[in-house]
mmCIF file of C-alpha atoms and ligand atoms in Angstrom:
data_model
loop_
_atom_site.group_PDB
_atom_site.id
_atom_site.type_symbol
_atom_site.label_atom_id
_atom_site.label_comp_id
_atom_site.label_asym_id
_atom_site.label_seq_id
_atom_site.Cartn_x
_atom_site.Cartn_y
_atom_site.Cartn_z
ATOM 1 C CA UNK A 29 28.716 117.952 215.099
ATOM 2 C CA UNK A 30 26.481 119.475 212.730
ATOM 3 C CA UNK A 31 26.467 123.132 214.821
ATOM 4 C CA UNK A 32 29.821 123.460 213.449
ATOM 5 C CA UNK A 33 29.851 121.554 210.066
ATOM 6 C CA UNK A 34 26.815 123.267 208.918
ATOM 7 C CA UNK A 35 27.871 126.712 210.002
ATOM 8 C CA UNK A 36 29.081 127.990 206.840
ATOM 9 C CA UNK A 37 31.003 131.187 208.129
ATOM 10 C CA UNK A 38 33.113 129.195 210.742
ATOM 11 C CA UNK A 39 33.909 126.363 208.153
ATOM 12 C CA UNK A 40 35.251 129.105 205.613
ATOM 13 C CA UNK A 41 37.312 130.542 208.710
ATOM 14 C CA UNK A 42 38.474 126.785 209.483
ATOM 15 C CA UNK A 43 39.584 126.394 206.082
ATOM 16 C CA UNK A 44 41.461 129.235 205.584
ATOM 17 C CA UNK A 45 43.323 128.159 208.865
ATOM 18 C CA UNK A 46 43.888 124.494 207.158
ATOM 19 C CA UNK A 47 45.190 126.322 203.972
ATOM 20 C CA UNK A 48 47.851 128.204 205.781
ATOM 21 C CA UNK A 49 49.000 124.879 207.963
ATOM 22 C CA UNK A 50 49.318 123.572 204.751
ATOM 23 C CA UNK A 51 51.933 125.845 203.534
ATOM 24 C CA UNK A 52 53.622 126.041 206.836
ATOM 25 C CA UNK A 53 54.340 122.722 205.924
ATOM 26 C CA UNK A 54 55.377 122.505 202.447
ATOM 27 C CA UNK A 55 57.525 125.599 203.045
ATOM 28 C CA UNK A 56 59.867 123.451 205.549
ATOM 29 C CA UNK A 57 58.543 125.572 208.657
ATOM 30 C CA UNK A 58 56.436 122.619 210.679
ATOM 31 C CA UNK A 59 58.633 119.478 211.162
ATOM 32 C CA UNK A 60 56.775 117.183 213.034
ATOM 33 C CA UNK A 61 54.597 119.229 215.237
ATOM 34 C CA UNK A 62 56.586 122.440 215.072
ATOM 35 C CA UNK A 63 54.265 125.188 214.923
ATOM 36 C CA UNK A 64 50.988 126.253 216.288
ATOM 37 C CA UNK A 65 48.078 128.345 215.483
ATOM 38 C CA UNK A 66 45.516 129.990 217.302
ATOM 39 C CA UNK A 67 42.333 132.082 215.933
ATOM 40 C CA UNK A 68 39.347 133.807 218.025
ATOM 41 C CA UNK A 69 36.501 132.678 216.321
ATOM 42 C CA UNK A 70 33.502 133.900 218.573
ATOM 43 C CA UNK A 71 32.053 136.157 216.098
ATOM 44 C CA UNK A 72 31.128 132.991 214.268
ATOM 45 C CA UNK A 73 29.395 131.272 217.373
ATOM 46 C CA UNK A 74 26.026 131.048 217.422
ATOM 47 C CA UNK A 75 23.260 130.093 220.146
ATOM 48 C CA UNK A 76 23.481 126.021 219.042
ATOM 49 C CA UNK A 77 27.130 126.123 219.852
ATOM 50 C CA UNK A 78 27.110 127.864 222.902
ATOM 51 C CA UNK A 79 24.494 125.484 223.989
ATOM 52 C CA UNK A 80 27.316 122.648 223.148
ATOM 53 C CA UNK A 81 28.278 120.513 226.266
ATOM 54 C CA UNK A 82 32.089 120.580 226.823
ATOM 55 C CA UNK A 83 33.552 117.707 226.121
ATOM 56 C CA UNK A 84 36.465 118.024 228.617
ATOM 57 C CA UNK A 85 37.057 119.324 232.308
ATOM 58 C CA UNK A 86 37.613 123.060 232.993
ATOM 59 C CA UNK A 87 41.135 123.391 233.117
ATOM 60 C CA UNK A 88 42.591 127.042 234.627
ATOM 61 C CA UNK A 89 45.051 129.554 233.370
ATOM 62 C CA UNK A 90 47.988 130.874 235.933
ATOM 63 C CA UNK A 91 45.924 134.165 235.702
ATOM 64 C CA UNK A 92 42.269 135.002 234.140
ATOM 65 C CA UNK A 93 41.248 136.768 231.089
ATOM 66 C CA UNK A 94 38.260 138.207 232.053
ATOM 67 C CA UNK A 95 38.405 140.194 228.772
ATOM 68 C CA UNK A 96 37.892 137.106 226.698
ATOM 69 C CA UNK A 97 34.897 135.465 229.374
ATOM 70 C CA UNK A 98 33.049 133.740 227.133
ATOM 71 C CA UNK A 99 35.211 133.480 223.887
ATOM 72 C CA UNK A 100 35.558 130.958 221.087
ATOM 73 C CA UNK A 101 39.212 129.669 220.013
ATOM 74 C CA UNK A 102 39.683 127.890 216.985
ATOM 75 C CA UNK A 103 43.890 125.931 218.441
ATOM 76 C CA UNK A 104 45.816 123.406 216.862
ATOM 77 C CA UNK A 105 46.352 120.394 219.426
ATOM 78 C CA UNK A 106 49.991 119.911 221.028
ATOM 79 C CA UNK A 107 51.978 117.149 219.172
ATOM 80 C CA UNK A 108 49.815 117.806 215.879
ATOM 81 C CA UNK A 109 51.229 117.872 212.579
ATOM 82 C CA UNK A 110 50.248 120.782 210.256
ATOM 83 C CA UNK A 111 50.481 118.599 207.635
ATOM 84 C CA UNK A 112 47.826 116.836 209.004
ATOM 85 C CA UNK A 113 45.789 119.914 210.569
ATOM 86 C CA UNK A 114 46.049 120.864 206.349
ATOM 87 C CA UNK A 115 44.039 117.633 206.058
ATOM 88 C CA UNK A 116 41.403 117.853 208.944
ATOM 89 C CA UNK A 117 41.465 120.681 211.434
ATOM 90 C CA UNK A 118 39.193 118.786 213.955
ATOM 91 C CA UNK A 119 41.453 115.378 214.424
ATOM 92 C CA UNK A 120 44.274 118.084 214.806
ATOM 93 C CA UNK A 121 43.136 120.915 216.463
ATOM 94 C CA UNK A 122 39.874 122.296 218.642
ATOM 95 C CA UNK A 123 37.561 124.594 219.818
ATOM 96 C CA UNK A 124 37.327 125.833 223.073
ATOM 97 C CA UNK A 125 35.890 128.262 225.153
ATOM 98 C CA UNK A 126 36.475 130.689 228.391
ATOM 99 C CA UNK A 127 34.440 130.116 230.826
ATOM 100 C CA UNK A 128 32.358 133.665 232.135
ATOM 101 C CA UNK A 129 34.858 134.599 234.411
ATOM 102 C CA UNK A 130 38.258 134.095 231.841
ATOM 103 C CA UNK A 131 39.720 132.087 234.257
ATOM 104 C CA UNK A 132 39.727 128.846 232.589
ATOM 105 C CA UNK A 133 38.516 126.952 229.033
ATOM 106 C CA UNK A 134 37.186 123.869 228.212
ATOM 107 C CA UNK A 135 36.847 122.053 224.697
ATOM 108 C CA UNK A 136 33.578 122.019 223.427
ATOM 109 C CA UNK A 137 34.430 120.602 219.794
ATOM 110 C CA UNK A 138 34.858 118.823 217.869
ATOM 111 C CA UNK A 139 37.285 116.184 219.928
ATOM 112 C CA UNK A 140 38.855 116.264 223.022
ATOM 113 C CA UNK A 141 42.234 117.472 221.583
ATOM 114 C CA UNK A 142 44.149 118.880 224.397
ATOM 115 C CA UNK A 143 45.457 122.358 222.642
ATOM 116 C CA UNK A 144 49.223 123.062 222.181
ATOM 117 C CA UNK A 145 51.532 123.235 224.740
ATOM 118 C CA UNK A 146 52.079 127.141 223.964
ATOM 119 C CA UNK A 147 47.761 127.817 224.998
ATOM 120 C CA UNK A 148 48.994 129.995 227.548
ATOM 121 C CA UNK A 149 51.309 132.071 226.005
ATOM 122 C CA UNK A 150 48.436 132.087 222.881
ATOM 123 C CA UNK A 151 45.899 132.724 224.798
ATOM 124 C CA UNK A 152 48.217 136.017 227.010
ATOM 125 C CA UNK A 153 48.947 137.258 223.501
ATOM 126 C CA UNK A 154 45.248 137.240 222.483
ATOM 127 C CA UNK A 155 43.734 139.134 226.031
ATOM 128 C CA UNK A 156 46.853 141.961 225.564
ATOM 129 C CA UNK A 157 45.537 142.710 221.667
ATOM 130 C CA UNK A 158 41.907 142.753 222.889
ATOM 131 C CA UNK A 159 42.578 145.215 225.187
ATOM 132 C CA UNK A 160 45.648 147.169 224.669
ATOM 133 C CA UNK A 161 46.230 147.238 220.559
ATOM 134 C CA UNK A 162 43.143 146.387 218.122
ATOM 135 C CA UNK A 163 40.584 144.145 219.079
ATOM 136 C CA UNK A 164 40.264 142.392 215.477
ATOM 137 C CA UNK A 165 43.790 141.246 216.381
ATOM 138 C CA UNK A 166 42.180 137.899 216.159
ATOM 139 C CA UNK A 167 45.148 135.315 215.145
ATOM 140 C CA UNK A 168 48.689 134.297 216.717
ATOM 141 C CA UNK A 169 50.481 132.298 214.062
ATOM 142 C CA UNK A 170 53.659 130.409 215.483
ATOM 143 C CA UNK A 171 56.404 128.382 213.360
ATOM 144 C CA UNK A 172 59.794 127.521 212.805
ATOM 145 C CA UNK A 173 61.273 128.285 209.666
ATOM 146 C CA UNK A 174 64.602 127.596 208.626
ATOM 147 C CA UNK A 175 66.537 130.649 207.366
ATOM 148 C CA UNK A 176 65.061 133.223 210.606
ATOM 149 C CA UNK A 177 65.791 130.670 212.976
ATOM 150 C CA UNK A 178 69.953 130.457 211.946
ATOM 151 C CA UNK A 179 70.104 134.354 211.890
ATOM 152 C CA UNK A 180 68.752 134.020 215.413
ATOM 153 C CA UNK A 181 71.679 131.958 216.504
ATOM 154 C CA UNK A 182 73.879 135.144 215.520
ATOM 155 C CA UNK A 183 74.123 137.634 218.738
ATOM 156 C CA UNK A 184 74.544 141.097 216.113
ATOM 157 C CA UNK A 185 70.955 139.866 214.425
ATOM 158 C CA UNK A 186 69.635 139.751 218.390
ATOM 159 C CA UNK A 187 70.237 143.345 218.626
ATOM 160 C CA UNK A 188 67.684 146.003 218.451
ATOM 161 C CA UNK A 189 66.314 146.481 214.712
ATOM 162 C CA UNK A 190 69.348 144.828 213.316
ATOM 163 C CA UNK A 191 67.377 141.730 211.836
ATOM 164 C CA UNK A 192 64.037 143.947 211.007
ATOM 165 C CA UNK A 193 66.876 146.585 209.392
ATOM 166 C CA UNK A 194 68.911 143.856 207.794
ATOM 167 C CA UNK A 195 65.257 141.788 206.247
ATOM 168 C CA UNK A 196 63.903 145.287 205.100
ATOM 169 C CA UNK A 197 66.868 146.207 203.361
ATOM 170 C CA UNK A 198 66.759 143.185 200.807
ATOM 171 C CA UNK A 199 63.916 143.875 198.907
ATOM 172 C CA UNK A 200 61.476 147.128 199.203
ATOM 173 C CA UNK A 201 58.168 144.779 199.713
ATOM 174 C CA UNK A 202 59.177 143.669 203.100
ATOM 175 C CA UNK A 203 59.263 147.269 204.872
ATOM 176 C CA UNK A 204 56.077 147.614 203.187
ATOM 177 C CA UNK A 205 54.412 144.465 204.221
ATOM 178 C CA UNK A 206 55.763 144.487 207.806
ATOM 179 C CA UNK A 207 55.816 148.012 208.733
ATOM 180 C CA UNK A 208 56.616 147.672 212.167
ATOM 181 C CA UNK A 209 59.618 145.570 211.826
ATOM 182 C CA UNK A 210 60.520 142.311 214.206
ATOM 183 C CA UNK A 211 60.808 142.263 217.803
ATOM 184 C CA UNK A 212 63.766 140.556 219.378
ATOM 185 C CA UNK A 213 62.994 137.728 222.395
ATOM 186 C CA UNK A 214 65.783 135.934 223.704
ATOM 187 C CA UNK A 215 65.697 132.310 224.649
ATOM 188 C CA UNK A 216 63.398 131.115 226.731
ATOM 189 C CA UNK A 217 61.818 127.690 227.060
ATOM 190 C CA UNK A 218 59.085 126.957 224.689
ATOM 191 C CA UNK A 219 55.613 127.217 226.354
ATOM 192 C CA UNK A 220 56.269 129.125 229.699
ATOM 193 C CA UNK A 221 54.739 132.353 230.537
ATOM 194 C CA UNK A 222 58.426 133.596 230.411
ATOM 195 C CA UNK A 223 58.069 133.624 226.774
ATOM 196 C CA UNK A 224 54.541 135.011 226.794
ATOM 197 C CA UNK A 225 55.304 137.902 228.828
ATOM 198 C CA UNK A 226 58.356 138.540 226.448
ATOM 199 C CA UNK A 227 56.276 138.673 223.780
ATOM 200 C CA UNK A 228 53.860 140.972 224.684
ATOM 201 C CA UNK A 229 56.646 143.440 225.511
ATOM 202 C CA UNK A 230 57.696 143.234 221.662
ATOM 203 C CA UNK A 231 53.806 143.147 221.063
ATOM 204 C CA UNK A 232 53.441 146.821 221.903
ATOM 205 C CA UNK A 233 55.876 147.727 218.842
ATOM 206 C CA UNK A 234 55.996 144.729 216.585
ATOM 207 C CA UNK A 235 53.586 142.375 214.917
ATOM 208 C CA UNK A 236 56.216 140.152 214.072
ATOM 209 C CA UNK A 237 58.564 138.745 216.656
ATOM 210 C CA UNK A 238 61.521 136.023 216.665
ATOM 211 C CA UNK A 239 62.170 133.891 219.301
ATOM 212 C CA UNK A 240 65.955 133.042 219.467
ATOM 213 C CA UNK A 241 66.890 129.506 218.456
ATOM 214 C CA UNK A 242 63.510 128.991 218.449
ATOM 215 C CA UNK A 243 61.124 130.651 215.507
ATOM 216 C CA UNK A 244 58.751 133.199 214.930
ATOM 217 C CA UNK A 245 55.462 134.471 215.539
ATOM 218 C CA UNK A 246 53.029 136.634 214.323
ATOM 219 C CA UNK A 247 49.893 138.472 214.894
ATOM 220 C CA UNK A 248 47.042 140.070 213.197
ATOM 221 C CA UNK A 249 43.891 140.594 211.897
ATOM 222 C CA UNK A 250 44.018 137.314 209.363
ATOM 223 C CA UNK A 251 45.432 134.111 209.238
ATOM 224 C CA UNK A 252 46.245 134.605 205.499
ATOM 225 C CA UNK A 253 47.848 137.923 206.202
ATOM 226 C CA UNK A 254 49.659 136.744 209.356
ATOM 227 C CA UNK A 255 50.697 134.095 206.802
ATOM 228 C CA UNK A 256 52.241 136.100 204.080
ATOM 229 C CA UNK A 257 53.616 138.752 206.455
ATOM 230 C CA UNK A 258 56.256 135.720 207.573
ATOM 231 C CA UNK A 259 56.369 134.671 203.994
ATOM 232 C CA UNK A 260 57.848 138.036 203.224
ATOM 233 C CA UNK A 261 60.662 138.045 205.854
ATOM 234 C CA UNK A 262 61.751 134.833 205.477
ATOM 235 C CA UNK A 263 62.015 135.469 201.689
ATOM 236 C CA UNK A 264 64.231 138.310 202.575
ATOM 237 C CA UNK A 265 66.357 136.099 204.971
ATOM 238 C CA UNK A 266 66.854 134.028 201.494
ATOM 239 C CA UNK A 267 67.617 136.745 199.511
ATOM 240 C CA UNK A 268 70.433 138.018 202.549
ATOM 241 C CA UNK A 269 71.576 134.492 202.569
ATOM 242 C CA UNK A 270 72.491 134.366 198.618
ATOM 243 C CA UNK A 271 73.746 137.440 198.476
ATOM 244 C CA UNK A 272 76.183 136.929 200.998
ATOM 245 C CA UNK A 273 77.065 133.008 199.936
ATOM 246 C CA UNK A 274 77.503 135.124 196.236
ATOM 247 C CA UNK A 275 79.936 137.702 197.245
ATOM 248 C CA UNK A 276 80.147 138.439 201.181
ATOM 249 C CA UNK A 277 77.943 140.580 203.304
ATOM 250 C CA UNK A 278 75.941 142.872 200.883
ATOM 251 C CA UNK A 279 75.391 146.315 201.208
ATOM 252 C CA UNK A 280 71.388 145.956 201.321
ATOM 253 C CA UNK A 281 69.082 149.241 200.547
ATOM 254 C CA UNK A 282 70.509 152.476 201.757
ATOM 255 C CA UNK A 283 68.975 154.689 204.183
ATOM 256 C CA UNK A 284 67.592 156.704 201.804
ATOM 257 C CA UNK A 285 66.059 154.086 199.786
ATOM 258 C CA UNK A 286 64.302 152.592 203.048
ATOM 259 C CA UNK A 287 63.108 156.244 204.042
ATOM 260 C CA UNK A 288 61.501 157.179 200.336
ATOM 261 C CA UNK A 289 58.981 154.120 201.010
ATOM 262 C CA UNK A 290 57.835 155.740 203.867
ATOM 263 C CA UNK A 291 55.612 159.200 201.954
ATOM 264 C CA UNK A 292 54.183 156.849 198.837
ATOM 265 C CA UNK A 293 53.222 153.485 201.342
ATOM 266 C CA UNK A 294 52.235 155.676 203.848
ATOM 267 C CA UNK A 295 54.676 154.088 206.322
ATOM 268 C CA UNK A 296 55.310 154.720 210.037
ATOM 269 C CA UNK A 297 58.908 156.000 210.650
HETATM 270 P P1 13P B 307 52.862 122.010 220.282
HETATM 271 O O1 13P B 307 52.877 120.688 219.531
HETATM 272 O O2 13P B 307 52.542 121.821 221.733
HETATM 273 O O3 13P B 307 51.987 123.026 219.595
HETATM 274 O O4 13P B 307 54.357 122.596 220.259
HETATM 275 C C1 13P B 307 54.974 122.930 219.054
HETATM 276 C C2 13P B 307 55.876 124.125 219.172
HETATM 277 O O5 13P B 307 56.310 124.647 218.159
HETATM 278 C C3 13P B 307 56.199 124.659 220.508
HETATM 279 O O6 13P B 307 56.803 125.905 220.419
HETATM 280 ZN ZN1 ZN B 308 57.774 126.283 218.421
#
């Protein structure tokens, strides 16, 4: 469709969000379809799209958003392969849009590719940041990696700020790059509103949170950001991993050390 293609904004947006699948990929976070990624793209809509038919029946949430009525999503499909989202976002992914009262979407491009099977939760996640935190909170980033996941099979990592405590002390960059730590949700099963509503809770705090046995998500402003923010902890996890396959459980940054980033980076306590 050629109200998409040729809008040059919303194809720069769309290929920042094919850029990041692509690493989500090569870093060993996205086997087959693990992962998903949502962005709120209406800022980039213009008249010819919202004149678009949609290309698939209205289909309702459990409970309207009236704060995103009328809203543009940019979602990867459910079963999709980021590897394959890296390659074309539109045979792996689509847009849709909230009908004027919130209470449901429908696709309007560029297929009809149904949208993960975590929309809900997505979707929960992206009404509670319009109206409760920052409203250019305009990405949730989902995915599995490796290293976060097996901490999350440990009970002491489940407790409160013991993994954002134990990631932060490995390298100074990662309380500086994710400020507000990691919120904790236990297991629940992937794409109920169980898990949504647990995530919101950590929302309030956390940008970051870890689902148990499951993987992590994140929020922000930027799909790149949101990106690197995980890229960060999940180097940390490496660097707690070697350190303790090198000589036992290490002693990390002190205290002290954590607490004299806070003044120069301008750091909430
Ligand atoms: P989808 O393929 O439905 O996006 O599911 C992948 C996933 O990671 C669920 O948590
Ligand atoms: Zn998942």
């Amino acid at each position: 469709m050629k109200q998409i293609t040729s809008n040059a904004p919303l194809m720069k947006e769309i290929d920042r969000i094919r850029e990041v699948a692509g690493y989500l990929w090569e870093k060993g976070w996205a086997e087959r379809n693990g992962g998903n990624i949502s962005v709120n793209i209406t800022e980039f809509i213009t008249d010819e799209i919202m004149a678009l038919p949609a290309l698939s029946g209205t289909i309702a949430f459990d409970t309207p958003h009236k704060n995103l009525a009328g809203h543009y999503f940019y979602i990867t499909g459910t079963g999709k392969r980021m590897r394959y989202v890296a390659q074309d976002a539109f045979e792996n992914g689509s847009i849709i849009r909230l009908t004027s009262d919130g209470a449901a979407y429908e696709i309007v491009a560029e297929k009809p590719i149904a949208p993960t099977s975590e929309l809900p939760s997505h979707i929960a996640m992206h009404s509670y940041m319009r109206s409760n935190r920052n409203p250019n909170n305009k990405v949730v980033l989902h995915t599995h990696p490796t290293e976060i996941i097996g901490m999350s099979h440990h009970k002491k990592f489940l407790q409160p700020n013991v993994m954002a405590r134990t990631l932060w002390a490995m390298i100074p960059e990662s309380r500086i790059i994710v400020p507000r730590g990691i919120g904790i949700v236990g297991y629940e099963i992937p794409g109920t509103m169980d898990l949504a509503n647990a995530t919101i809770k950590q929302l309030e705090k956390h940008d970051m949170v870890v689902w148990e046995k499951h993987g992590i998500l994140c929020v922000g402003d930027d799909i790149i950001e949101a990106f690197d923010a995980i890229d960060t902890m999940v180097k940390s996890a490496q660097i707690y991993i070697a350190a303790v396959q090198t000589g036992g459980e290490p002693e990390g940054m002190t205290d002290e050390q954590l607490d004299g980033l806070i003044e120069p980076f301008n750091l909430p306590e």
